[in-house]
Short mmCIF file of C-alpha atoms in Angstrom, two decimals:
data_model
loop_
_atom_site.label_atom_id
_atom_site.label_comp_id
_atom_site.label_asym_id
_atom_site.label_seq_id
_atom_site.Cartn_x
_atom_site.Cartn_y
_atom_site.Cartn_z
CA UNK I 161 -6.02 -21.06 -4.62
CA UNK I 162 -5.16 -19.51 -7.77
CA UNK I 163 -6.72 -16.63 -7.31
CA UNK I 164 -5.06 -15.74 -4.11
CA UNK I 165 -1.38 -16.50 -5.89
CA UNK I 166 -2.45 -13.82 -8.47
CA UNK I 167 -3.48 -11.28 -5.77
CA UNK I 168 -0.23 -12.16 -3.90
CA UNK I 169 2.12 -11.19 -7.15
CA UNK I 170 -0.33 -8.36 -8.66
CA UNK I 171 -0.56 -6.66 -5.25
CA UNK I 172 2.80 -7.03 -3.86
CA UNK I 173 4.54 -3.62 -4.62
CA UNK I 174 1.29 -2.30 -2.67
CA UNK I 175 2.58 -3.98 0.30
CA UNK I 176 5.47 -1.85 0.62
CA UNK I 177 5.50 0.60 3.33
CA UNK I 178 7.05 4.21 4.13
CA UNK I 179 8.11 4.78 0.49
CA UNK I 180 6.35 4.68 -2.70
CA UNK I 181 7.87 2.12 -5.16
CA UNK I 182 8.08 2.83 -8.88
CA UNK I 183 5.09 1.27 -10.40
CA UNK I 184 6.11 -0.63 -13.33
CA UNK I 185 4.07 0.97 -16.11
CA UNK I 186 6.26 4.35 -14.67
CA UNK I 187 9.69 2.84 -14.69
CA UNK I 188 12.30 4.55 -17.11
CA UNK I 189 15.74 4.47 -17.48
CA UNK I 190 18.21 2.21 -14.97
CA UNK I 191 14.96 1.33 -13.11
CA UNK I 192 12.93 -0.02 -15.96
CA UNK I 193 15.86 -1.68 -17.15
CA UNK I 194 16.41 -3.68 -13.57
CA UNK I 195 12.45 -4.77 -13.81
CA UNK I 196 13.00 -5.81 -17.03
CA UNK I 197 15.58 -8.21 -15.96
CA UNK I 198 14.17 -9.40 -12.68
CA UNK I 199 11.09 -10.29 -14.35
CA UNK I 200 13.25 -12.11 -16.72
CA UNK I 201 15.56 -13.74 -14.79
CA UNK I 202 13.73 -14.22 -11.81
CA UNK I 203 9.72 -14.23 -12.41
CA UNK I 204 8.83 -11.50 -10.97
CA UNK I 205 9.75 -7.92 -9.54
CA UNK I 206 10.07 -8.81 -5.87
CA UNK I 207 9.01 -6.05 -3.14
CA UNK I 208 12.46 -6.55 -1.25
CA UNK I 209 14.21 -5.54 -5.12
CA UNK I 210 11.37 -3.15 -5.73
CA UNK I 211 11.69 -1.35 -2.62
CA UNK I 212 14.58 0.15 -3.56
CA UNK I 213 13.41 1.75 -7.08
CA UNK I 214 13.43 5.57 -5.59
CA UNK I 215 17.20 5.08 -5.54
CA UNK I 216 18.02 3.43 -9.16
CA UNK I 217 21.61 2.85 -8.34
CA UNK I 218 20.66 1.20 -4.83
CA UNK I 219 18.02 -0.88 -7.15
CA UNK I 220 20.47 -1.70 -9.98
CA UNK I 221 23.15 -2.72 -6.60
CA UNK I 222 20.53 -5.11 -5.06
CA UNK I 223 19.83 -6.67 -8.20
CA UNK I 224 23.43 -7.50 -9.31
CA UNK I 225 23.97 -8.91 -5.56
CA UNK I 226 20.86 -11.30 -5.56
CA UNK I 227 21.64 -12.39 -9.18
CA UNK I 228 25.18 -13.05 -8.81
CA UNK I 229 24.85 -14.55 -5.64
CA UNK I 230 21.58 -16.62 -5.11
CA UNK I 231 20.05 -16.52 -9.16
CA UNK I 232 23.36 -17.44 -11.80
CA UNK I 233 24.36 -20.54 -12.32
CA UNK I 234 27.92 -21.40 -10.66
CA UNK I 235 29.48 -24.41 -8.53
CA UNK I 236 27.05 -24.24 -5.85
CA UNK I 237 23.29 -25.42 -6.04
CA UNK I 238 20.17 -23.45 -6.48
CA UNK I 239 19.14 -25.31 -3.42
CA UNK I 240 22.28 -24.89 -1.22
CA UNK I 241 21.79 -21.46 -1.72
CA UNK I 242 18.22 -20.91 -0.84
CA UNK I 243 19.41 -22.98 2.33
CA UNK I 244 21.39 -20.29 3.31
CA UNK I 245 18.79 -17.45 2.25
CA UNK I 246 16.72 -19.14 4.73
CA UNK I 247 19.16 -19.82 7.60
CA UNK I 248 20.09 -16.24 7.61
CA UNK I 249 16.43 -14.71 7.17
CA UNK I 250 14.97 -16.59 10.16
CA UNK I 251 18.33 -15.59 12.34
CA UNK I 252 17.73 -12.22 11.44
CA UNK I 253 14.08 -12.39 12.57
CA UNK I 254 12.73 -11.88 8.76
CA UNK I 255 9.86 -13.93 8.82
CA UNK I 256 8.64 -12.59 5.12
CA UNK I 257 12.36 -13.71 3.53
CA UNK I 258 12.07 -17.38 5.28
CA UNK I 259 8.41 -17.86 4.22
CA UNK I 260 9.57 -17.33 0.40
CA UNK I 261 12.95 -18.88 0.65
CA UNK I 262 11.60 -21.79 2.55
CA UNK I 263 9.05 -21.97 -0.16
CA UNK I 264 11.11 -21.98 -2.93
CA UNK I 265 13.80 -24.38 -1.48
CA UNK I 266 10.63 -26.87 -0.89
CA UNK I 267 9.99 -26.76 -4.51
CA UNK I 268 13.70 -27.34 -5.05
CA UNK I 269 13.08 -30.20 -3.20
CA UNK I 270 10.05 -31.44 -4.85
CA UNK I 271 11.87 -31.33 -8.06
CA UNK I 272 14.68 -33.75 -6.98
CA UNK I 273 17.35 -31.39 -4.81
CA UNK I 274 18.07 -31.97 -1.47
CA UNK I 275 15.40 -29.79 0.81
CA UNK I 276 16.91 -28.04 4.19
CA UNK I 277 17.56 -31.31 6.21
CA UNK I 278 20.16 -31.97 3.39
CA UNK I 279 22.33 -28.93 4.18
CA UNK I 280 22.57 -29.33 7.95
CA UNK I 281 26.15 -27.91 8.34
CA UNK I 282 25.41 -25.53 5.83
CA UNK I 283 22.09 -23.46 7.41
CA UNK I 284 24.48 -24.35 10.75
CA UNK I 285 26.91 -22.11 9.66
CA UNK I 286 24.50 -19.51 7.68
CA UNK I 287 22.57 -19.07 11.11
CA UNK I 288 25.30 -17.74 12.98
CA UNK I 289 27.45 -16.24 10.05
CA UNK I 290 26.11 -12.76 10.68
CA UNK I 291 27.94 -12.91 14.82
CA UNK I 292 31.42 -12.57 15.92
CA UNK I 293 31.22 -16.15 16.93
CA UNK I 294 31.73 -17.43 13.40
CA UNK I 295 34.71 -15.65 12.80
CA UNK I 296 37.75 -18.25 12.92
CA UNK I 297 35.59 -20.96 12.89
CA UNK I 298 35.87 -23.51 10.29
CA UNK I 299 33.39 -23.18 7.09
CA UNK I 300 31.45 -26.47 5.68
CA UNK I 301 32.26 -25.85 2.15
CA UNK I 302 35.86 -24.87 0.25
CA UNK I 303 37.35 -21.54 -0.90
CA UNK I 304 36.11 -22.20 -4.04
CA UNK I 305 32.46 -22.38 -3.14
CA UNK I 306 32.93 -19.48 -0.72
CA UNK I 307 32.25 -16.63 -3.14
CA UNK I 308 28.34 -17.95 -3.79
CA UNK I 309 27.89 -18.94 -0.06
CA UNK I 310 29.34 -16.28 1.40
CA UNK I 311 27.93 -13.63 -1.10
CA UNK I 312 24.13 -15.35 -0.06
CA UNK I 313 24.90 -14.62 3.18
CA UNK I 314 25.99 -11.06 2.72
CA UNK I 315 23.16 -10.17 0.51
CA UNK I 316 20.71 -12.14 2.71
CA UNK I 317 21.87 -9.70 6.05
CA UNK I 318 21.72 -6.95 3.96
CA UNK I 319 18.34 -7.78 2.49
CA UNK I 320 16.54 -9.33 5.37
CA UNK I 321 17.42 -5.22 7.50
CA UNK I 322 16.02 -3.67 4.30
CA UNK I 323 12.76 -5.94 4.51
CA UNK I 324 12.30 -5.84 7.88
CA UNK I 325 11.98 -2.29 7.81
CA UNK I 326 9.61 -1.97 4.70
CA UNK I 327 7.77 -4.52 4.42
CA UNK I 328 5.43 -6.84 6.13
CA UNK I 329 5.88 -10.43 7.81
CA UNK I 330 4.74 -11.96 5.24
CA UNK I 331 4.02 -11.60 1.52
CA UNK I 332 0.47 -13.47 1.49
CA UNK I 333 -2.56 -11.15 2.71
CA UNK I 334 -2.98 -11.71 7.08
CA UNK I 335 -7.06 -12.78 5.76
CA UNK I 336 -6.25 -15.79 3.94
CA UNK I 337 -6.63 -18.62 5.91
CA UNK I 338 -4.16 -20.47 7.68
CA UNK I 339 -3.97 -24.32 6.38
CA UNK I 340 -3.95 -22.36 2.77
CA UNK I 341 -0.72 -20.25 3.11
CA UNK I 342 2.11 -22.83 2.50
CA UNK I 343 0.37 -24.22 -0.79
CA UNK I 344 0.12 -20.78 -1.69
CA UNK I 345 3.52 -19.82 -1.44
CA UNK I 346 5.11 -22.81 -2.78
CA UNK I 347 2.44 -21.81 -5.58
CA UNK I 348 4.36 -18.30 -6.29
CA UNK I 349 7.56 -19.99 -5.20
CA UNK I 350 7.49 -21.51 -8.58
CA UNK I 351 6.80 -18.22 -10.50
CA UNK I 352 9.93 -17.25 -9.33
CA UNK I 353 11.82 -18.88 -12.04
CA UNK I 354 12.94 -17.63 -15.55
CA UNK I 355 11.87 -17.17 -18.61
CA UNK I 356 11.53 -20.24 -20.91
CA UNK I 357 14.96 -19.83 -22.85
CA UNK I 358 16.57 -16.73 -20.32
CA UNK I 359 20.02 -18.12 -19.59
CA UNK I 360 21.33 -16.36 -16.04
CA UNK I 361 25.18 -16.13 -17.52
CA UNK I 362 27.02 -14.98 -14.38
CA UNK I 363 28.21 -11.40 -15.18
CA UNK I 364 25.48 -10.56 -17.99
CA UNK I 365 23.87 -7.62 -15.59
CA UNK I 366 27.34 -6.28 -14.48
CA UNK I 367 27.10 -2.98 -16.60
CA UNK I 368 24.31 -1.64 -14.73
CA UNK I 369 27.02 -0.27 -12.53
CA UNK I 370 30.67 1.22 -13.33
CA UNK I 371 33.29 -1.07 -12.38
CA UNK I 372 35.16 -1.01 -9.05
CA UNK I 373 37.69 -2.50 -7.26
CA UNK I 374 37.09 -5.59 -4.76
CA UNK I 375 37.57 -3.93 -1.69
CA UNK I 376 39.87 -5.69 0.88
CA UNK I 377 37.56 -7.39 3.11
CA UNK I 378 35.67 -8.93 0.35
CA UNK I 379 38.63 -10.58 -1.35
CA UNK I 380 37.16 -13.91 -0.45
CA UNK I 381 34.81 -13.52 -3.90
CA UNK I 382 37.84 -13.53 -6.06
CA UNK I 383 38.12 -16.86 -7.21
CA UNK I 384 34.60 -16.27 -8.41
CA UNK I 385 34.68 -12.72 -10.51
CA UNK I 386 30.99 -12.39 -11.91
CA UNK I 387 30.58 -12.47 -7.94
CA UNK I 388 33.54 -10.48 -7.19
CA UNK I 389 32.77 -7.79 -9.64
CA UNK I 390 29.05 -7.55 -8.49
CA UNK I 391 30.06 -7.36 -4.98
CA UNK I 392 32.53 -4.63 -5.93
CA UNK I 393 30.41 -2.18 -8.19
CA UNK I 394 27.59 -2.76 -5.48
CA UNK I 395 29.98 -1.56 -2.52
CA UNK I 396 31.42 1.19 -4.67
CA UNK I 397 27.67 2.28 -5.82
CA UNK I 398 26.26 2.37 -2.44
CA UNK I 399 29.21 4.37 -0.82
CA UNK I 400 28.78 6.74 -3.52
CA UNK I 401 25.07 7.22 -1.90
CA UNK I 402 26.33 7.33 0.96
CA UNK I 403 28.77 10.47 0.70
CA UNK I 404 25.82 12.20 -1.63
CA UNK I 405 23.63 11.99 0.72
CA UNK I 406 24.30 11.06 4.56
CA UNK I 407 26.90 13.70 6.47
CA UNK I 408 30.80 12.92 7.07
CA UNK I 409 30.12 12.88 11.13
CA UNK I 410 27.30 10.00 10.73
CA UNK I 411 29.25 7.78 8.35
CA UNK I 412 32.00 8.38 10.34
CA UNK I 413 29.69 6.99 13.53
CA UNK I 414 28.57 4.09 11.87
CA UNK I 415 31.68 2.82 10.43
CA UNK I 416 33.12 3.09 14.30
CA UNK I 417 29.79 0.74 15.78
CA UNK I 418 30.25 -1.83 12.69
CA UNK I 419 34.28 -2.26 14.24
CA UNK I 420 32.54 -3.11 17.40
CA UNK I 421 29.14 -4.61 16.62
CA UNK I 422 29.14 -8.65 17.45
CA UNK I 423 26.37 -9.25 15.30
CA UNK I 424 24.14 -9.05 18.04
CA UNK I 425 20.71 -7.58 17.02
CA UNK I 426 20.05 -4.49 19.23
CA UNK I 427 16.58 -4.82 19.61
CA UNK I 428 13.60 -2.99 19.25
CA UNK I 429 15.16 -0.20 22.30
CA UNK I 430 16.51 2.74 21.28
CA UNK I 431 19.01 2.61 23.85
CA UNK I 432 21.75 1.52 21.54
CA UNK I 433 21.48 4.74 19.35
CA UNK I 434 21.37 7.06 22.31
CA UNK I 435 24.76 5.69 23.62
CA UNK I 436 26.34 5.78 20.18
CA UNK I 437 25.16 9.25 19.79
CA UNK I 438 25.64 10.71 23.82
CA UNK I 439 29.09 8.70 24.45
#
């Protein structure tokens, strides 16, 4: 068993596809700086984090989100967060995100926290939080607990797209046997843990990205700022991207579906993009 949790976590930025990830010994700069923290802070270098290291700032973004969101301590639980990492992942179809969320909330559980059947209206509310129908709808949790559940959720749709796209359905190899897969995972579930002594102070990672206003829509993080101000320099970084690199027209496109979208996913058709782009 041991054996195949090593090959899991040794070979995982191999399991990446379409892009080449940094490799670790080859990180410099904002890059190296974001591995050194995830490994930290969080075990390991994850393939949906590492993904993103051709694009430092979209790296250094996805990092402050998960941490501030899912990884610092706050109000919420560890475990009521990883509820909603898993509600949203297997809405969205991400069966690699609910395998290790689902893992790791099962350890959560072994180790005294309430396991998914404790947050019923939570992963209730986290499984349809991504579709127009849960807009007006009353939330299972206060204001003040909104800025960690909410910001899960957000960086859980965001993540589970980028993961989907990249990566496989699931992070253990498709030859190891069946009955041994869930062992497995719960095995590197419980790598994915700090350092002995690391403290996750919300806000400690913040200046890997230039400040930035909360934008509008997101004002809901404000009672909690380590989550607003993550949530803010992440927006502001990744628009920046954006205008760099994708054209006026196409932004301009997108932004016009989001008004419209109802959450719904599309599908594996490309009908939807051939109506957005031949109105």
């Amino acid at each position: 068993m041991r054996p195949l949790v090593r090959i899991v976590l040794r070979g995982s930025l191999k399991q990446i596809r379409h892009i080449t990830a940094v490799p670790h010994t080859e990180a410099t700069g904002l890059v190296a700086e974001v591995y050194d923290r995830a490994r930290r802070e969080f075990g390991v270098v994850a393939p949906p984090l590492a993904l993103h290291s051709p694009a430092p700032e979209a790296l250094a973004a996805s990092w402050l989100l998960l941490r501030e969101t899912l990884l610092a301590e706050g109000r919420v639980s560890r475990a009521a967060k990883e509820a909603v990492a898993t509600a949203v992942s297997r809405a969205n179809d991400c069966p690699y995100c609910v395998e290790v969320h689902e893992a790791k909330l099962a350890t959560l559980a072994d180790e005294g926290e309430h396991g998914d059947s404790g947050h019923g209206p939570l992963t209730e509310w986290a499984a349809r939080s991504g579709t127009a129908a849960a807009t007006g709808q009353p939330r299972p949790f206060d204001d003040a607990d909104a800025p960690e559940l909410l910001g899960t959720a957000v960086t859980f749709h965001y993540l589970n797209r980028m993961v989907r796209l990249f990566l496989p359905d699931s992070p253990v190899p498709g030859a190891a046997p069946a009955a041994g897969r869930a062992p497995v995972m719960r095995m590197v579930a419980r790598a994915m843990r700090p350092d002995t002594g690391a403290t996750l102070t919300p806000g400690a990672a913040a200046g890997l990205l230039p400040a930035a206003p909360l934008p509008a829509a997101l004002q809901w993080a404000a009672p909690a700022p380590a989550v607003a101000d993550a949530l803010a320099r992440a927006v502001a970084s990744v628009d920046a991207a954006a205008e760099r690199w994708i054209p006026q027209p196409v932004r301009d496109l997108l932004h016009a579906r989001l008004a419209v979208h109802d959450g719904t996913p599309p599908g594996p058709s490309r009908a939807w993009l051939d109506q957005a782009t031949n109105p």
